[in-house]
Every structure is written in C-alpha cells, then in structure tokens.
C-alpha cells in the first residue's frame, strides 16, 4: 500500500515538553490537510499518512512541505514487516539507473535479520530482477531504502524530500510582524514563524499619500505567508497624521527615526491588546540609515515590555532575496509601490541618532494623543490560506 512517511527532527531535543511539541505538530499537520481524506498514524519517531486519494498525492505533499517542524518526507510502499513480504515487494522493483544500493534500517530490533545481512539478501534479489544493473555502495544512482518501524510495518522508498524544518507553529508563542510592502519583512515573518512563532501582522499606511494598490500589495503578501502559517490577522493603521505632525514639527534628518519610534510604540500597544509576546521586523544591520546599531538602539529603546526579533539582522540582501523567491513573496514585493516610509523622505537621514535628540524632537509633538488617534484608525483583516 502507498504511504507517506513523515520525519521530524528537533522535537527530539525537547525532553519533557516533547509531548506538547508533538501534539502541536500533529494538530498543524491535520489543519494543513483539512479537506483531504486520509488516515494518520503516529509511530515511534515517524508519522504515516495512508489511504489518501492517489490523484491528491502531489497536493498533499505540497501542503506537508509547508508545515514547520517536519524535516523530510518519503513516498513509500508500506508492507508488513516480515522478511517474506519485504522480499516479495523488493522483487518487483525495476531500477531505472545502471547501479543501486540497498539500505536497511531497523528501528524495530526485534526484526530477526541484521540490517547488513538483510540488505545483502535484498540486493541479490534486485540484481536478479534487473539484469545489467550493478551494486554501487559508495555513490549509487538509486538507493532503495527499507525502513523497518516499530509499528510492524516496513517502508520501502528511493527518495527523501526535504521539508521546512523548524519548530511547530505556535510552539514559541505569538508575535507581531511589522509588515511593509518590501522584500524583507515577509521573509522575516516566514523565518520567525519557522521557529514556532505564530504571527499577526501590523501595517502602517499613509493614505492618501500611499495608494490603495500599496495596501492591496500588503494584503497579498500576508496572504502568501498563509501558505505556511494558515491564517494571519492583519492590523492596518493609518500613519498619515503622525507623519504630517513629524514633518511639520521635527528636524527632517530625524523624521525616519521618530517615525520608527512611534511605529514601535504603536506595535507594543497592539501586542498588549492582542496577547502577543514579541515584535518582529525585517531589519538587517547596516542595510540603510535606519538600520544601524545606533538607530536600532533608539527605535528599539522605546519598547519596554517585549523583545524585538530581527531574523534578518545578519543577512545580506542577496540571501534575503533568495528566500523571498523560495517562499513566493518576491514577485509581489518587487511590484512598484510607495511605502509610508518613503513619504516625506529626508535627504540626509541621521545615521547615528542619539536618545537625547530623539527625546528633544519628540518634545515638539503631542505623542500620546498622536498614538491614541493612530490606534483609533485600526482596521483588522483576517487572511487565510485558500
Ligand atoms: P522591507 O523590505 O521589509 O520594507 P526595508 O529594507 O525596506 O524593509 P525599511 O523600510 O527601513 O527597510 O523597514 C525596516 C522594517 O520596518 C521593515 O522590515 C518592517 O518590519 C518595518 N516597516 C517598514 N515600513 C513599514 C510599514 N509601512 N508598516 C509596517 N512595518 C514597516
Ligand atoms: Mg521598506
């Protein structure tokens, strides 16, 4: 019978919490496969999916490859774990390359033949049925794997496909992704979700300085991330009044810095209102003036109760772009758009802002009421995977 064998990795490290991680992973797998018909079995160290509709196989595999916490999968033939049944199936295998190797693994040590001896025996069977084919132990073109598990089944397969890795979504808690329409922040959201952080998102727009299309773009980026995170609650806040106030009252080189500090304060409030435990940004050290060490000190400094996660901090743009392409956000991110940060963009943004100057500039603003007013403009959209 055909079966999909699923492997998970790091969960092994989790000691007594392993049970919680596993149950989250299983729930996430089942959510992802909602609407598919299949049977699920948990056996020691592996999960098995069987009894699915053949024509849905590719789609099921595609969905499983988006589940954080799964490390690899194999499309297998599942047989009873007896020498006779395994040999019977192996004798039907047609090797399509000129050489091969058989690898036997026994998670079930009660299986009466040693892995080496059994691999030799199976190799001989394959040779007999594939005239002209040779055994190649070091660099085989085809590897026939026989994995004998504790559920008294054996799984026979030739390929191991990589999945996302990471930790089950939700196992690290929940956070708020600051999502712009650029390349970086969707990648930051993906990477942090991969470490188990469930995300909501916050977008600031500057309508009418920024267009409806700029907002639609963010909606479609959030929607893309739903391939991995299933659902995103997107908070949209109008930043127009804040920006106008800064533009009128503060020195232009501090414009972006003060904007960022206000964004962070609003983000912290949204976190508090929604039970979110961290702020996530797409900042990368030194990428632009607002992402220097000094800039991050003064922008991060206003957040008092939460950590700020910057998964891209040490990445080059090239590396970030490669991930954006992999996860399918790149094409949307490069569509032309105006970000709220490009409105009133100063010619010479400060590279090494100081706390004292930030506080002085903010003294010209009515901070509390600006933040309060901005929060009043909040619009919430819940995006889901199709
Ligand atoms: P991105 O590609 O994510 O826009 P960027 O390289 O353009 O990043 P900045 O524009 O300096 O960098 O933004 C740094 C981070 O600040 C972004 O990654 C994002 O997390 C946050 N941010 C910027 N603009 C917005 C916005 N309009 N709404 C929400 N968050 C934003
Ligand atoms: Mg940007």
XYZ file of C-alpha atoms and ligand atoms in Angstrom:
418
model
C 0.000 0.000 0.000
C 1.223 3.507 -0.765
C 2.071 5.594 2.285
C 3.762 8.912 3.025
C 6.394 8.685 5.743
C 6.997 11.895 7.706
C 10.089 12.694 9.763
C 10.507 15.376 12.369
C 13.820 16.490 13.772
C 14.463 18.882 16.588
C 11.479 17.722 18.607
C 13.802 15.094 19.993
C 15.595 17.797 21.929
C 12.613 18.874 23.864
C 12.714 16.467 26.799
C 9.548 16.512 28.824
C 7.987 19.124 26.567
C 8.227 16.801 23.661
C 4.678 15.646 24.126
C 3.385 19.222 23.761
C 5.500 19.878 20.661
C 4.354 16.662 19.067
C 0.711 17.284 19.688
C 1.082 20.790 18.199
C 2.832 19.384 15.166
C 0.130 16.775 14.646
C -2.617 19.387 15.011
C -0.826 21.615 12.481
C -0.458 18.746 10.016
C -4.141 17.933 10.332
C -5.133 21.576 9.901
C -2.996 21.805 6.803
C -4.626 18.706 5.324
C -8.135 19.833 6.146
C -10.488 18.759 3.382
C -8.287 15.849 2.258
C -9.297 12.283 3.034
C -6.514 10.149 4.532
C -5.539 8.132 7.589
C -2.881 9.319 10.010
C -0.754 7.097 12.219
C 1.791 8.093 14.807
C 4.517 5.539 15.372
C 7.754 5.958 17.258
C 9.886 8.587 15.502
C 7.682 8.826 12.408
C 4.199 9.704 11.239
C 2.464 7.858 8.440
C -0.226 9.067 6.069
C -2.066 6.450 4.067
C -5.418 5.723 2.440
C -5.379 9.030 0.611
C -6.686 9.579 -2.888
C -3.951 8.896 -5.395
C -4.668 11.926 -7.523
C -4.326 14.155 -4.411
C -0.851 12.887 -3.626
C 1.090 15.785 -5.168
C -1.137 18.347 -3.482
C -0.839 16.602 -0.104
C 2.949 16.525 -0.423
C 2.964 20.217 -1.330
C 0.946 21.061 1.767
C 3.114 18.917 4.042
C 6.181 20.694 2.731
C 4.814 23.910 4.244
C 4.420 22.508 7.774
C 7.059 23.825 10.176
C 8.576 21.076 12.312
C 8.554 18.433 9.578
C 12.059 17.691 8.307
C 11.569 15.321 5.440
C 9.078 13.045 3.764
C 9.205 9.995 1.551
C 6.670 8.475 -0.764
C 6.833 4.820 0.158
C 5.390 1.404 -0.284
C 4.206 0.096 3.084
C 4.298 -3.655 3.673
C 4.085 -5.963 6.672
C 7.476 -6.032 8.388
C 8.246 -9.654 7.599
C 11.222 -10.800 5.529
C 8.849 -12.564 3.198
C 6.630 -9.529 2.487
C 9.585 -7.186 2.080
C 11.338 -9.573 -0.299
C 8.141 -10.004 -2.271
C 7.837 -6.268 -2.854
C 11.543 -5.735 -3.482
C 11.450 -8.390 -6.185
C 9.012 -6.183 -8.155
C 11.294 -3.123 -8.122
C 12.526 -2.002 -11.524
C 15.703 0.060 -11.128
C 15.881 2.819 -13.722
C 19.597 3.535 -13.348
C 22.665 1.433 -14.059
C 23.564 0.945 -10.403
C 21.936 0.886 -6.975
C 22.380 0.139 -3.323
C 20.004 -1.258 -0.699
C 19.980 0.334 2.760
C 18.094 -1.381 5.565
C 17.274 0.359 8.838
C 15.677 -1.380 11.760
C 14.007 0.841 14.308
C 12.486 -2.472 15.391
C 15.422 -4.507 16.638
C 13.111 -7.494 17.124
C 13.269 -7.974 13.352
C 15.216 -11.249 13.168
C 17.820 -10.488 10.477
C 20.598 -7.915 10.894
C 20.349 -4.826 8.693
C 23.551 -5.676 6.804
C 22.601 -9.265 6.104
C 19.129 -8.313 5.006
C 20.427 -5.544 2.721
C 22.730 -8.089 1.036
C 19.888 -10.502 0.539
C 17.595 -7.815 -0.883
C 20.416 -6.562 -3.118
C 20.755 -10.007 -4.601
C 17.013 -10.082 -5.301
C 17.162 -6.721 -7.064
C 20.165 -7.848 -9.147
C 18.316 -10.953 -10.241
C 15.369 -8.891 -11.464
C 17.348 -6.105 -13.089
C 19.791 -7.676 -15.495
C 22.773 -5.471 -16.287
C 22.323 -3.382 -13.172
C 25.191 -3.282 -10.668
C 25.578 -2.730 -6.967
C 27.385 0.522 -6.129
C 27.917 1.057 -2.428
C 29.659 4.423 -2.393
C 27.953 6.579 -4.948
C 24.771 4.818 -6.052
C 22.423 6.432 -8.562
C 19.477 4.743 -6.887
C 19.169 3.959 -3.202
C 16.490 1.508 -2.181
C 15.711 2.231 1.446
C 13.939 -0.260 3.655
C 12.883 1.266 6.973
C 11.506 -1.253 9.457
C 9.479 0.553 12.101
C 8.065 -0.367 15.476
C 4.508 -0.452 14.146
C 5.490 -3.733 12.487
C 5.449 -2.182 9.055
C 8.297 -1.677 6.646
C 8.589 1.320 4.345
C 10.352 0.990 1.028
C 11.335 4.127 -0.849
C 14.030 5.661 -3.004
C 13.836 9.373 -2.218
C 13.889 11.598 0.812
C 12.433 15.035 0.143
C 13.358 17.913 2.399
C 10.613 19.828 4.183
C 10.739 23.142 6.045
C 12.366 22.022 9.282
C 11.976 24.416 12.185
C 9.551 24.011 15.064
C 5.765 23.576 15.114
C 3.932 26.830 14.553
C 2.680 28.160 17.878
C 5.245 26.325 19.979
C 7.201 29.568 20.541
C 4.122 31.681 21.306
C 2.701 34.572 19.295
C 4.238 37.746 17.933
C 3.527 40.791 15.777
C 5.257 41.166 12.416
C 5.764 44.717 11.159
C 4.844 44.121 7.563
C 5.680 46.625 4.831
C 5.304 46.037 1.119
C 9.041 45.433 0.702
C 11.126 42.320 0.228
C 12.430 41.951 3.753
C 9.568 41.879 6.202
C 7.661 38.935 4.632
C 10.904 36.935 4.782
C 11.360 37.929 8.429
C 7.820 36.723 9.138
C 8.432 33.419 7.414
C 11.720 32.798 9.241
C 10.390 33.586 12.691
C 7.234 31.521 12.090
C 9.523 28.689 11.136
C 10.983 28.846 14.648
C 7.494 28.278 16.002
C 6.234 31.845 16.469
C 2.643 32.281 15.348
C 2.288 35.721 13.797
C -0.178 38.521 13.454
C 0.890 41.444 11.271
C 0.818 45.225 11.522
C 0.961 47.518 8.522
C 1.134 51.296 8.534
C -0.171 53.108 5.506
C -0.204 56.774 4.634
C -3.334 57.076 2.585
C -3.810 59.300 0.533
C -0.037 59.721 0.115
C 0.169 55.979 -0.470
C -2.250 54.270 -2.843
C -4.905 51.581 -2.458
C -2.589 49.363 -4.508
C 0.126 49.700 -1.869
C -2.331 48.360 0.684
C -3.507 45.556 -1.640
C 0.082 44.571 -2.072
C 0.479 44.095 1.659
C -2.740 42.083 1.747
C -1.409 39.782 -0.932
C 1.945 39.404 0.837
C 0.159 38.450 4.052
C -1.952 36.024 2.073
C 1.188 34.414 0.613
C 2.544 33.863 4.108
C -0.675 31.977 4.882
C 0.708 29.057 2.828
C 2.909 28.494 5.868
C 1.019 29.974 8.782
C -2.564 29.167 7.685
C -4.025 32.415 8.953
C -2.845 35.974 9.585
C -4.693 38.668 11.446
C -3.502 41.874 9.788
C -3.841 45.134 11.678
C -3.774 48.184 9.419
C -3.148 51.594 10.921
C -3.201 54.956 9.226
C 0.080 56.701 9.842
C -0.736 59.848 7.880
C -1.455 62.174 10.794
C 1.657 61.045 12.645
C 3.827 61.687 9.629
C 2.330 65.078 8.963
C 2.929 66.059 12.564
C 6.553 64.916 12.466
C 7.077 66.637 9.126
C 5.817 69.919 10.470
C 7.435 69.816 13.905
C 10.668 67.837 13.804
C 14.034 68.206 12.102
C 13.925 66.399 8.767
C 17.005 64.246 9.388
C 15.221 62.781 12.428
C 11.969 62.147 10.526
C 12.515 58.423 9.907
C 13.931 57.802 13.364
C 10.966 59.412 15.103
C 8.566 57.594 12.785
C 10.141 54.298 13.704
C 9.967 55.076 17.394
C 6.271 55.837 17.065
C 5.683 52.692 14.998
C 7.341 50.691 17.763
C 5.212 52.285 20.461
C 2.048 51.523 18.481
C 3.255 47.979 17.823
C 3.799 47.447 21.554
C 0.249 48.634 22.257
C -1.199 46.305 19.604
C 0.777 43.444 21.161
C -0.620 44.220 24.585
C -4.166 44.405 23.257
C -3.859 41.097 21.432
C -1.782 38.998 23.793
C 1.304 38.982 21.551
C 4.715 38.483 23.116
C 7.229 39.884 20.623
C 7.700 42.406 17.818
C 9.292 41.148 14.589
C 10.890 43.360 11.946
C 12.699 42.861 8.653
C 15.681 44.973 9.661
C 19.174 43.953 8.616
C 22.236 45.536 10.183
C 23.584 48.423 8.159
C 21.192 47.997 5.230
C 20.010 51.623 5.415
C 20.454 54.581 7.752
C 17.544 53.497 9.934
C 19.136 50.094 10.472
C 22.444 50.993 12.053
C 23.272 49.887 15.588
C 22.563 53.394 16.877
C 19.234 53.573 15.010
C 18.149 50.231 16.403
C 19.135 51.377 19.884
C 16.851 54.381 19.760
C 13.968 52.710 17.925
C 14.093 49.530 19.997
C 14.615 51.562 23.140
C 11.001 52.745 23.280
C 9.708 49.182 23.610
C 9.720 48.364 27.299
C 7.816 45.143 27.749
C 8.670 42.912 24.799
C 11.643 41.586 22.857
C 12.186 42.726 19.274
C 13.115 39.881 16.963
C 15.086 40.720 13.823
C 15.560 37.433 11.995
C 17.334 39.106 9.050
C 19.786 41.043 11.167
C 22.898 39.248 9.871
C 21.734 38.510 6.348
C 22.802 40.036 3.053
C 20.165 41.347 0.678
C 21.067 38.563 -1.766
C 20.332 35.924 0.848
C 17.060 37.582 1.792
C 16.032 37.780 -1.862
C 16.781 34.096 -2.372
C 14.442 33.184 0.483
C 11.776 35.591 -0.816
C 11.915 33.770 -4.156
C 11.697 30.381 -2.454
C 8.641 31.262 -0.416
C 6.918 33.040 -3.292
C 6.767 36.592 -1.932
C 9.464 38.110 -4.154
C 7.349 38.781 -7.248
C 4.756 40.654 -5.216
C 7.366 42.546 -3.179
C 9.055 43.995 -6.241
C 5.889 45.479 -7.679
C 6.275 49.246 -7.616
C 4.717 50.799 -4.559
C 5.114 53.616 -2.104
C 5.813 52.677 1.482
C 4.773 55.068 4.198
C 8.463 55.490 4.972
C 9.155 56.908 1.531
C 6.637 59.717 2.042
C 8.404 62.896 3.199
C 11.690 61.027 2.913
C 14.502 63.292 4.174
C 17.578 63.826 2.001
C 20.001 63.049 4.801
C 18.517 60.728 7.406
C 20.622 60.580 10.547
C 22.858 57.517 10.721
C 23.817 57.776 14.382
C 20.786 59.178 16.179
C 21.000 59.769 19.935
C 18.326 59.226 22.553
C 18.676 62.825 23.748
C 17.990 64.274 20.298
C 15.073 61.873 19.733
C 13.528 62.966 23.013
C 14.078 66.613 22.172
C 12.394 66.241 18.752
C 9.526 64.264 20.276
C 9.056 67.110 22.752
C 7.648 69.114 19.828
C 4.880 66.531 19.353
C 1.843 65.584 21.337
C 2.951 61.968 21.377
C 0.223 60.374 23.470
C -2.644 61.818 21.501
C -0.964 61.101 18.145
C -0.554 57.460 19.155
C -4.083 57.291 20.524
C -5.511 58.770 17.318
C -3.495 56.398 15.160
C -4.779 53.428 17.171
C -8.345 54.641 16.540
C -7.825 54.179 12.793
C -7.111 50.456 13.180
C -8.693 48.191 10.623
C -8.389 44.412 11.005
C -8.399 41.913 8.142
C -8.090 38.180 8.695
C -6.372 36.379 5.824
C -6.500 32.629 5.391
C -4.956 30.056 3.105
C -7.204 29.147 0.156
P 11.130 45.897 3.936
O 11.674 45.305 2.687
O 10.608 44.883 4.884
O 10.205 47.038 3.672
P 13.307 47.659 4.113
O 14.624 47.098 3.810
O 12.605 48.447 3.093
O 12.374 46.504 4.682
P 12.742 49.716 5.999
O 11.796 50.342 5.059
O 13.795 50.511 6.666
O 13.541 48.510 5.403
O 11.909 48.991 7.130
C 12.512 48.233 8.135
C 11.431 47.401 8.800
O 10.451 48.250 9.402
C 10.654 46.579 7.807
O 11.299 45.370 7.512
C 9.368 46.358 8.541
O 9.477 45.333 9.505
C 9.170 47.697 9.237
N 8.354 48.600 8.390
C 8.757 49.492 7.473
N 7.720 50.105 6.892
C 6.607 49.596 7.452
C 5.191 49.797 7.276
N 4.721 50.671 6.391
N 4.345 49.081 8.035
C 4.800 48.185 8.927
N 6.109 47.945 9.123
C 7.009 48.624 8.405
Mg 10.610 49.108 3.395
